[in-house]
């Protein structure tokens, strides 16, 4: 436990001393902020329009803040995570191998799993902080509107679980190579595959289609955005994380064998 | 303290370490001397549990490097060929991180960090980012990292490489001070280095141990000895007698073969070529000289491939 904490602190410190975390957080805020602004303004214009409509003709179509703005925000956050996470994970192993500090970690009395968990949680916490910045938007919505808070919470839970899954894939990619560029490309490629694989279900045989859509991140992500927390989805993400962390341990172990 | 038995390591078809065995006693400083590519780093990586051996065993403080890797790693301080440092950390932060991952009790971590910074003369640069330090300082940070948990065994891979002459003297002095308390293996391809710091030397070449001796004896050997292989037909005792009478011969060893043909290894001390005298001695006595050649890979040849000039190191 102490070892995991030591690696965790070191990784967090490295994240915050290098510009990458700040740059990514800034890019993330600019994009989400722009869309938040756009979606909210569109929504309020629609509301105004329909209010006039209602006063003239009576009756008002159901306009839902959750559906029109919040769900869209979570979709956007997930999509941006697809790009951000490989950039957060790329250096975790690749850089240690390139600079020779892997030799330090491997010859210190640390278990491979301890190093890995320290790195994983550090990246997860940084991701959670970046995602946490968007709570501001929810506060704004809460101040001027009446969102249904249930789907907001489930949305965040979903985004965090998905982030954990993305991070596990990203770390795995980083463990395969000494080059951060290759790590980021591999990580992004793999994530994109898990993102779109559900669409393949449309044109494959039903059996394979089922597997594909089960493996798709989106299949398990959408219920959270709608406010549905299903243990099956939680188990999927936790299993996904464990599987890729397990693969990473095996890769790091096997690199000793060469 | 360290026992290595029949250790081998293959990388695909290359044999980096070939069936080596040696022991290091507690408190001893052992030099690992060999030209580049001899297998020094590979051996050290096996001892520090970074690489597994292909065959053979190695034990440190009684623990097997493969089956009890964690126990071994607790007891070893390792300075790899390139100091394994994080260039974006300050010296102090880096050493405190090392104190944590090497299992030092939280209360002791600050003390130990201060102590190794003192010992390795890092006080002036303790708040400096490691990436900005000179090679000499980085090397000392690497050494401090290896010392921080006060390990029983220190494994130092070319600890003076890339340092300037004054730094080299300082580092050697430090290593000498550490001997006695710690058991040390240090590798080098610089001949004079071992005579300055080590009590015993293992000479390794192409993955094989060529000799194990004290630096003093090696210096004698260095004056020039030559091995000559002879195959002679004749009675063993008499041939041996004759060979020993040839001037400059220091030692003769025999390997008896079947049917009256015997192999002899003759060693001579000086650099004069004694092959003619040997041939004359044998044929003159009526024995049959079947073969005679210089034996390749004498210590001399290995030494020639070592860097003997300090400046070149
Ligand atoms: N990871 C590796 N993969 C393949 N060959 C290697 C590897 N490490 C070392 N070797 C080979 O093993 C031999 C011994 O290398 P090394 O132990 O580094 O020698 P030294 O440290 O004495 O210079 C060399 O021929 C080197 O090319
Ligand atoms: Mg080497």
XYZ file of C-alpha atoms and ligand atoms in Angstrom:
599
model
C 0.000 0.000 0.000
C 2.818 2.379 0.917
C 4.530 1.488 -2.338
C 1.412 2.206 -4.351
C 1.159 5.573 -2.601
C 4.798 6.370 -3.369
C 4.352 5.712 -7.092
C 1.017 7.525 -7.043
C 2.553 10.670 -5.546
C 5.467 10.591 -7.935
C 3.186 10.318 -10.979
C 0.866 13.064 -9.757
C 3.845 15.308 -9.154
C 5.187 14.589 -12.641
C 1.800 15.349 -14.172
C 1.615 18.689 -12.466
C 5.184 19.740 -13.186
C 4.840 19.089 -16.897
C 2.629 21.305 -19.042
C 0.660 18.442 -20.574
C -1.952 18.207 -17.824
C -2.643 21.950 -17.954
C -2.746 22.054 -21.717
C -5.152 19.133 -21.927
C -7.353 20.551 -19.166
C -7.455 23.900 -20.973
C -8.307 22.338 -24.327
C -10.958 20.241 -22.627
C -12.517 23.279 -20.963
C -12.511 25.340 -24.146
C -14.246 22.637 -26.166
C -16.782 21.621 -23.530
C -17.365 25.271 -22.592
C -18.078 26.224 -26.191
C -20.531 23.371 -26.640
C -22.131 23.999 -23.262
C -22.684 27.612 -24.221
C -24.048 26.659 -27.618
C -26.366 23.978 -26.322
C -27.687 26.107 -23.478
C -28.337 29.113 -25.702
C -30.088 26.959 -28.279
C -32.139 25.375 -25.540
C -33.221 28.718 -24.046
C -34.087 30.115 -27.501
C -36.229 27.074 -28.105
C -37.864 27.591 -24.746
C -38.634 31.225 -25.601
C -40.014 30.236 -28.973
C -42.246 27.554 -27.536
C -43.440 29.879 -24.754
C -44.669 32.345 -27.378
C -46.154 29.433 -29.284
C -47.893 28.229 -26.124
C -49.312 31.646 -25.255
C -50.802 31.943 -28.752
C -52.055 28.438 -29.404
C -52.046 26.839 -25.932
C -50.150 23.633 -25.080
C -46.412 23.287 -24.743
C -44.216 20.502 -26.103
C -42.109 18.788 -23.393
C -38.715 20.460 -23.259
C -36.302 18.674 -21.029
C -33.041 20.227 -19.829
C -31.574 16.824 -19.086
C -32.284 15.500 -22.530
C -31.333 18.589 -24.460
C -28.216 19.773 -22.656
C -26.906 17.410 -19.998
C -27.059 14.221 -22.024
C -25.299 15.973 -24.856
C -22.606 17.191 -22.488
C -21.856 13.662 -21.285
C -21.717 12.401 -24.834
C -19.229 15.153 -25.622
C -17.117 14.478 -22.516
C -16.885 10.788 -23.426
C -15.876 11.637 -26.953
C -13.160 14.078 -25.897
C -11.871 11.535 -23.370
C -11.142 9.293 -26.296
C -8.458 11.793 -27.343
C -7.291 13.070 -23.988
C -6.703 9.797 -22.170
C -4.112 8.300 -24.527
C -2.160 11.521 -24.105
C -2.303 11.200 -20.337
C -1.239 7.558 -20.323
C 1.355 7.569 -23.096
C 4.350 8.334 -20.915
C 3.508 6.108 -17.964
C 5.650 3.151 -19.059
C 7.191 4.263 -22.350
C 9.087 7.105 -20.716
C 10.386 4.934 -17.853
C 11.743 2.472 -20.376
C 13.294 5.097 -22.569
C 15.030 6.988 -19.764
C 16.280 3.836 -18.004
C 14.298 4.462 -14.827
C 12.462 1.200 -15.457
C 15.674 -0.398 -14.230
C 15.268 1.525 -10.982
C 11.646 0.493 -10.498
C 12.288 -3.127 -11.411
C 15.283 -3.526 -9.111
C 13.641 -1.786 -6.154
C 11.586 -3.892 -3.770
C 8.351 -3.039 -5.592
C 5.894 -5.480 -7.073
C 4.892 -4.925 -10.682
C 1.265 -4.622 -9.586
C 2.158 -1.928 -7.049
C 3.886 0.197 -9.662
C 1.006 -0.330 -12.048
C -1.731 0.549 -9.554
C 0.128 3.675 -8.455
C 0.331 4.813 -12.063
C -3.260 3.842 -12.792
C -4.727 5.727 -9.845
C -2.587 8.799 -10.477
C -3.874 9.009 -14.016
C -7.418 8.307 -12.868
C -7.310 11.078 -10.280
C -5.973 13.557 -12.835
C -8.738 12.532 -15.230
C -11.330 12.902 -12.485
C -10.027 16.397 -11.741
C -10.304 17.399 -15.403
C -13.817 15.955 -15.602
C -14.588 17.593 -12.281
C -14.094 20.997 -13.910
C -17.367 20.467 -15.769
C -19.278 20.382 -12.487
C -19.211 24.149 -12.917
C -21.591 23.808 -15.860
C -24.015 21.763 -13.783
C -23.908 24.422 -11.084
C -24.827 27.056 -13.680
C -27.697 24.907 -14.942
C -28.849 24.329 -11.375
C -28.845 28.058 -10.683
C -31.006 28.980 -13.676
C -32.994 25.837 -14.345
C -34.360 22.726 -12.772
C -32.415 19.760 -14.029
C -33.159 16.270 -12.791
C -30.033 15.521 -10.718
C -30.272 11.713 -10.924
C -29.013 11.420 -14.507
C -26.328 13.983 -13.731
C -24.868 11.753 -11.039
C -25.215 8.595 -13.084
C -23.669 10.426 -16.029
C -20.593 11.286 -13.990
C -20.380 7.736 -12.660
C -20.497 6.456 -16.236
C -17.882 8.909 -17.454
C -15.524 7.951 -14.628
C -15.979 4.221 -15.202
C -15.409 4.703 -18.891
C -12.351 6.820 -18.129
C -10.941 4.031 -15.966
C -11.427 1.627 -18.861
C -9.738 4.024 -21.291
C -6.838 4.532 -18.888
C -6.311 0.785 -18.560
C -6.111 0.480 -22.351
C -3.789 3.487 -22.555
C -1.407 2.136 -19.921
C -1.372 -1.206 -21.670
C -0.388 0.534 -24.923
C 2.341 2.430 -23.088
C 3.772 -0.781 -21.656
C 4.290 -2.166 -25.153
C 6.772 0.401 -26.378
C 9.535 2.850 -25.525
C 8.068 5.517 -27.747
C 5.385 7.827 -26.419
C 4.219 8.549 -29.957
C 3.643 4.872 -30.663
C 1.942 4.525 -27.274
C -0.491 7.327 -28.013
C -1.284 5.988 -31.482
C -1.785 2.433 -30.233
C -3.913 3.611 -27.327
C -6.070 5.854 -29.452
C -6.478 3.176 -32.120
C -7.553 0.575 -29.594
C -10.034 2.937 -27.941
C -11.502 3.953 -31.259
C -11.998 0.284 -32.044
C -13.904 -0.270 -28.795
C -15.904 2.861 -29.552
C -17.103 1.876 -33.022
C -17.176 -1.890 -32.661
C -20.874 -1.774 -31.767
C -21.662 -0.408 -35.232
C -20.158 -3.520 -36.770
C -23.046 -5.439 -35.248
C -25.286 -4.059 -38.000
C -23.591 -5.985 -40.777
C -22.185 -9.064 -39.047
C -23.926 -12.339 -38.285
C -26.211 -12.089 -35.263
C -23.895 -14.144 -33.011
C -20.824 -12.047 -33.666
C -22.993 -8.953 -33.627
C -24.011 -9.642 -30.066
C -20.407 -9.971 -28.973
C -19.436 -6.819 -30.831
C -22.175 -4.771 -29.306
C -21.381 -6.184 -25.863
C -17.741 -5.117 -26.258
C -18.691 -1.656 -27.382
C -18.003 1.049 -24.836
C -20.994 3.005 -26.118
C -23.417 0.178 -25.352
C -22.451 0.400 -21.706
C -22.056 4.158 -21.616
C -25.459 5.297 -22.958
C -27.582 3.911 -20.074
C -25.582 6.009 -17.606
C -26.260 9.139 -19.661
C -29.955 8.379 -19.531
C -29.871 7.940 -15.774
C -29.929 4.141 -15.722
C -27.338 2.521 -13.460
C -27.165 -1.154 -14.289
C -24.786 -3.430 -12.345
C -24.138 -5.260 -15.620
C -22.585 -2.116 -17.062
C -20.560 -1.473 -13.922
C -19.271 -5.036 -14.034
C -18.407 -4.633 -17.697
C -16.229 -1.598 -17.001
C -14.557 -3.084 -13.927
C -13.888 -6.303 -15.822
C -12.525 -4.309 -18.743
C -10.156 -2.409 -16.450
C -8.975 -5.579 -14.697
C -8.387 -7.345 -17.973
C -6.167 -4.633 -19.408
C -4.283 -4.131 -16.151
C -3.682 -7.873 -16.049
C -2.357 -7.782 -19.618
C -0.064 -4.913 -18.658
C 1.385 -6.886 -15.744
C 2.063 -9.775 -18.109
C 3.735 -7.510 -20.645
C 5.982 -5.881 -18.045
C 6.857 -9.283 -16.597
C 7.645 -10.711 -20.001
C 9.961 -7.846 -20.871
C 12.281 -9.237 -18.239
C 12.449 -12.419 -20.231
C 13.941 -11.026 -23.372
C 27.280 -12.996 0.493
C 26.966 -13.437 -3.262
C 27.147 -16.883 -4.832
C 26.962 -17.311 -8.566
C 26.885 -20.822 -9.959
C 27.043 -21.845 -13.610
C 25.205 -18.738 -14.676
C 24.405 -18.284 -18.367
C 22.353 -15.789 -20.311
C 21.441 -16.017 -23.965
C 19.835 -13.285 -26.029
C 18.501 -15.235 -28.962
C 21.646 -16.663 -30.523
C 24.129 -14.429 -28.705
C 25.555 -15.794 -25.501
C 26.086 -12.793 -23.267
C 27.126 -14.755 -20.162
C 28.533 -18.230 -20.501
C 28.523 -20.565 -17.503
C 30.215 -18.321 -14.949
C 30.678 -19.094 -11.260
C 32.158 -16.944 -8.513
C 31.612 -15.922 -4.909
C 31.930 -12.653 -3.072
C 32.503 -12.661 0.675
C 30.904 -10.237 3.069
C 32.597 -6.840 3.092
C 34.661 -7.599 0.023
C 35.050 -5.304 -2.980
C 35.091 -7.386 -6.129
C 36.071 -5.902 -9.455
C 34.457 -7.100 -12.621
C 36.949 -6.363 -15.341
C 36.362 -6.888 -19.019
C 36.214 -5.148 -22.374
C 32.968 -3.741 -23.739
C 30.457 -6.449 -24.580
C 32.071 -8.915 -22.167
C 28.823 -9.497 -20.287
C 29.432 -7.376 -17.188
C 26.185 -5.441 -17.368
C 24.203 -8.571 -18.138
C 25.634 -10.378 -15.102
C 24.823 -7.410 -12.886
C 21.309 -7.206 -14.241
C 20.789 -10.839 -13.342
C 22.125 -10.262 -9.828
C 19.782 -7.308 -9.360
C 16.764 -9.308 -10.584
C 16.299 -7.083 -13.638
C 16.873 -9.986 -16.017
C 16.323 -13.668 -15.377
C 19.199 -16.043 -16.092
C 18.884 -18.575 -18.909
C 20.649 -21.206 -16.799
C 22.394 -21.503 -13.463
C 21.692 -19.851 -10.140
C 22.678 -16.734 -8.250
C 22.111 -16.061 -4.560
C 22.467 -12.817 -2.674
C 22.573 -12.973 1.118
C 21.267 -16.526 0.829
C 18.244 -15.605 -1.296
C 17.834 -16.820 -4.837
C 17.560 -13.930 -7.295
C 14.791 -15.661 -9.160
C 12.616 -17.291 -6.518
C 13.163 -14.732 -3.734
C 13.547 -11.685 -5.916
C 11.816 -9.298 -3.518
C 14.090 -10.250 -0.599
C 17.140 -9.824 -2.814
C 15.985 -6.424 -4.031
C 15.528 -5.223 -0.445
C 19.195 -5.940 0.191
C 20.721 -4.579 -2.980
C 21.683 -1.093 -4.026
C 22.209 -0.866 -7.766
C 23.789 1.816 -9.878
C 23.157 0.927 -13.536
C 25.461 1.999 -16.336
C 23.355 5.110 -16.932
C 22.133 6.647 -13.676
C 18.382 5.929 -13.509
C 17.154 9.392 -12.581
C 14.038 11.420 -13.318
C 15.267 14.537 -15.054
C 12.293 16.635 -13.990
C 12.723 16.075 -10.251
C 14.916 17.889 -7.795
C 17.715 15.877 -6.221
C 16.005 15.926 -2.855
C 12.591 14.889 -4.186
C 14.169 12.074 -6.201
C 16.005 10.718 -3.181
C 12.923 10.987 -0.976
C 11.020 9.029 -3.599
C 13.732 6.391 -3.502
C 13.574 6.283 0.272
C 9.884 5.439 -0.049
C 10.124 2.763 -2.710
C 13.026 1.077 -0.974
C 10.955 0.426 2.080
C 12.538 2.841 4.558
C 10.267 3.593 7.512
C 8.470 6.941 7.023
C 10.131 8.471 10.093
C 13.584 7.617 8.766
C 13.057 8.794 5.199
C 14.124 12.426 5.732
C 17.162 11.394 7.785
C 18.362 8.880 5.251
C 17.893 11.373 2.424
C 20.000 13.932 4.274
C 22.602 11.306 5.132
C 23.174 10.150 1.555
C 23.214 13.708 0.246
C 25.949 14.409 2.769
C 27.862 11.249 1.911
C 27.727 11.829 -1.831
C 28.420 15.576 -1.563
C 25.081 16.628 -3.003
C 24.203 19.308 -0.459
C 24.917 22.202 -2.828
C 22.598 20.887 -5.528
C 19.831 19.373 -3.456
C 17.148 21.740 -4.786
C 18.390 21.584 -8.378
C 16.451 19.800 -11.116
C 18.400 16.642 -11.956
C 18.157 17.292 -15.698
C 20.308 20.369 -15.231
C 23.121 18.599 -13.381
C 26.462 17.653 -14.901
C 27.283 14.032 -15.627
C 29.405 13.848 -12.469
C 26.589 15.049 -10.235
C 24.087 12.741 -11.913
C 26.406 9.845 -11.227
C 26.540 10.844 -7.569
C 22.760 11.084 -7.430
C 22.705 7.564 -8.856
C 25.110 6.427 -6.183
C 23.084 8.139 -3.448
C 20.007 6.339 -4.716
C 21.824 3.004 -4.440
C 22.957 3.772 -0.885
C 19.798 5.220 0.556
C 18.459 2.084 2.226
C 21.916 1.171 3.504
C 21.924 -2.107 1.546
C 24.131 -5.053 2.404
C 25.180 -5.407 -1.211
C 26.114 -2.702 -3.680
C 26.282 -3.376 -7.387
C 27.899 -0.592 -9.360
C 28.069 -0.767 -13.138
C 30.998 1.319 -14.410
C 30.653 3.858 -11.600
C 33.389 6.161 -12.875
C 32.433 6.194 -16.520
C 32.132 9.667 -17.984
C 33.583 11.441 -14.962
C 36.491 13.824 -15.007
C 39.735 12.754 -13.305
C 39.056 14.611 -10.071
C 35.561 13.134 -9.815
C 36.972 9.689 -10.551
C 39.295 9.951 -7.579
C 36.428 11.102 -5.354
C 34.115 8.298 -6.410
C 36.841 5.671 -5.943
C 37.572 7.042 -2.509
C 33.889 6.839 -1.646
C 33.667 3.241 -2.875
C 36.675 2.281 -0.802
C 35.087 3.789 2.281
C 31.920 1.831 1.592
C 33.775 -1.483 1.421
C 33.861 -3.413 4.658
C 30.426 -2.210 5.649
C 28.928 -3.214 2.325
C 29.725 -6.032 -0.039
C 30.475 -4.450 -3.386
C 30.710 -5.606 -6.973
C 31.855 -2.970 -9.390
C 32.437 -3.367 -13.081
C 34.930 -1.537 -15.201
C 36.775 -1.810 -18.451
C 39.630 0.280 -17.088
C 42.513 -1.776 -15.801
C 44.012 0.588 -13.213
C 40.616 1.082 -11.614
C 40.514 -2.400 -10.137
C 43.960 -2.158 -8.598
C 42.965 1.058 -6.874
C 39.650 -0.058 -5.443
C 39.247 -3.824 -5.448
C 40.499 -6.673 -3.302
C 39.752 -9.295 -5.869
C 39.191 -9.204 -9.596
C 37.152 -11.363 -11.920
C 38.255 -10.941 -15.494
C 35.489 -11.642 -17.915
C 35.687 -11.833 -21.651
C 33.055 -12.859 -24.180
C 30.832 -14.013 -21.348
C 33.430 -16.338 -19.812
C 35.559 -15.889 -16.733
C 39.163 -15.688 -17.856
C 40.756 -15.324 -14.429
C 40.020 -14.600 -10.795
C 42.829 -13.116 -8.770
C 44.048 -10.280 -6.625
C 45.033 -7.073 -8.399
C 48.678 -7.637 -7.317
C 48.901 -11.023 -8.967
C 47.249 -9.682 -12.067
C 49.865 -6.989 -12.295
C 52.515 -9.693 -12.307
C 50.661 -11.511 -15.023
C 50.429 -8.324 -16.947
C 54.202 -8.130 -17.238
C 53.766 -10.675 -19.914
C 53.142 -14.346 -19.827
C 52.568 -16.573 -22.739
C 50.919 -19.928 -23.066
C 52.043 -22.402 -25.625
C 50.266 -25.598 -26.465
C 52.334 -28.639 -27.458
C 51.419 -32.102 -28.498
C 54.315 -34.472 -28.009
C 54.834 -38.156 -28.513
C 56.946 -39.527 -25.727
C 56.927 -40.472 -22.045
C 55.079 -37.818 -20.061
C 57.496 -37.452 -17.185
C 60.597 -37.089 -19.311
C 58.979 -34.631 -21.709
C 57.762 -32.515 -18.843
C 61.230 -32.567 -17.354
C 62.777 -31.407 -20.596
C 60.251 -28.616 -21.058
C 60.846 -27.298 -17.577
C 64.560 -27.052 -18.254
C 64.033 -24.604 -21.105
C 64.991 -21.120 -19.881
C 62.121 -18.685 -19.032
C 59.521 -21.431 -18.623
C 57.487 -20.770 -15.483
C 54.997 -23.600 -15.486
C 54.127 -26.744 -17.367
C 50.827 -28.548 -17.131
C 50.005 -31.862 -18.700
C 46.944 -33.492 -20.174
C 47.546 -37.140 -20.909
C 45.972 -38.456 -24.017
C 45.835 -42.052 -25.249
C 48.485 -43.824 -27.346
C 51.511 -41.979 -26.003
C 50.509 -38.568 -27.352
C 50.344 -35.954 -24.618
C 49.281 -32.345 -24.495
C 51.323 -29.798 -22.598
C 50.644 -26.203 -21.718
C 53.821 -24.255 -21.204
C 53.826 -20.834 -19.607
C 56.683 -18.440 -19.824
C 57.158 -15.182 -18.047
C 58.887 -12.926 -20.470
C 57.856 -11.803 -23.836
C 60.681 -13.507 -25.651
C 59.528 -16.142 -28.052
C 60.667 -19.489 -26.677
C 59.089 -21.706 -29.287
C 62.390 -22.463 -30.990
C 64.010 -23.495 -27.739
C 61.024 -25.696 -26.927
C 61.135 -27.380 -30.293
C 64.867 -27.909 -29.995
C 64.507 -29.370 -26.507
C 61.943 -31.910 -27.651
C 63.421 -33.000 -30.931
C 66.891 -32.958 -29.397
C 65.765 -35.545 -26.872
C 64.338 -37.745 -29.584
C 60.656 -37.161 -28.819
C 58.161 -36.478 -31.556
C 56.800 -32.948 -31.775
C 53.335 -33.306 -33.265
C 51.960 -29.860 -32.786
C 52.882 -26.540 -31.271
C 50.933 -23.272 -31.186
C 50.319 -20.229 -29.094
C 47.103 -20.570 -27.167
C 44.600 -17.893 -28.149
C 42.951 -15.682 -25.590
C 45.722 -15.541 -23.072
C 45.208 -13.022 -20.305
C 47.638 -10.855 -22.134
C 45.373 -10.591 -25.118
C 42.391 -9.740 -22.969
C 44.411 -7.073 -21.236
C 45.364 -5.621 -24.551
C 41.733 -5.123 -25.316
C 41.138 -3.386 -22.006
C 41.660 0.283 -21.686
C 44.816 0.783 -19.744
C 44.929 4.524 -20.076
C 42.832 6.362 -17.510
C 42.166 9.207 -19.908
C 40.473 6.995 -22.431
C 37.989 5.647 -19.908
N 18.909 -6.800 -24.235
C 19.813 -7.382 -25.041
N 19.433 -7.983 -26.173
C 20.332 -8.590 -26.986
N 21.641 -8.653 -26.747
C 22.115 -8.072 -25.639
C 21.224 -7.401 -24.723
N 21.958 -6.925 -23.690
C 23.243 -7.276 -23.954
N 23.336 -7.954 -25.116
C 24.585 -8.518 -25.701
O 25.235 -9.250 -24.696
C 26.632 -9.036 -24.744
C 27.143 -8.567 -23.399
O 26.696 -7.253 -23.161
P 26.924 -6.481 -21.805
O 26.547 -7.359 -20.675
O 26.218 -5.175 -21.911
O 28.486 -6.242 -21.798
P 29.370 -5.216 -20.973
O 28.528 -4.604 -19.919
O 30.469 -6.054 -20.409
O 29.883 -4.213 -21.942
C 26.886 -8.065 -25.868
O 27.277 -8.798 -26.989
C 25.541 -7.406 -26.099
O 25.376 -7.064 -27.446
Mg 28.201 -2.669 -19.596
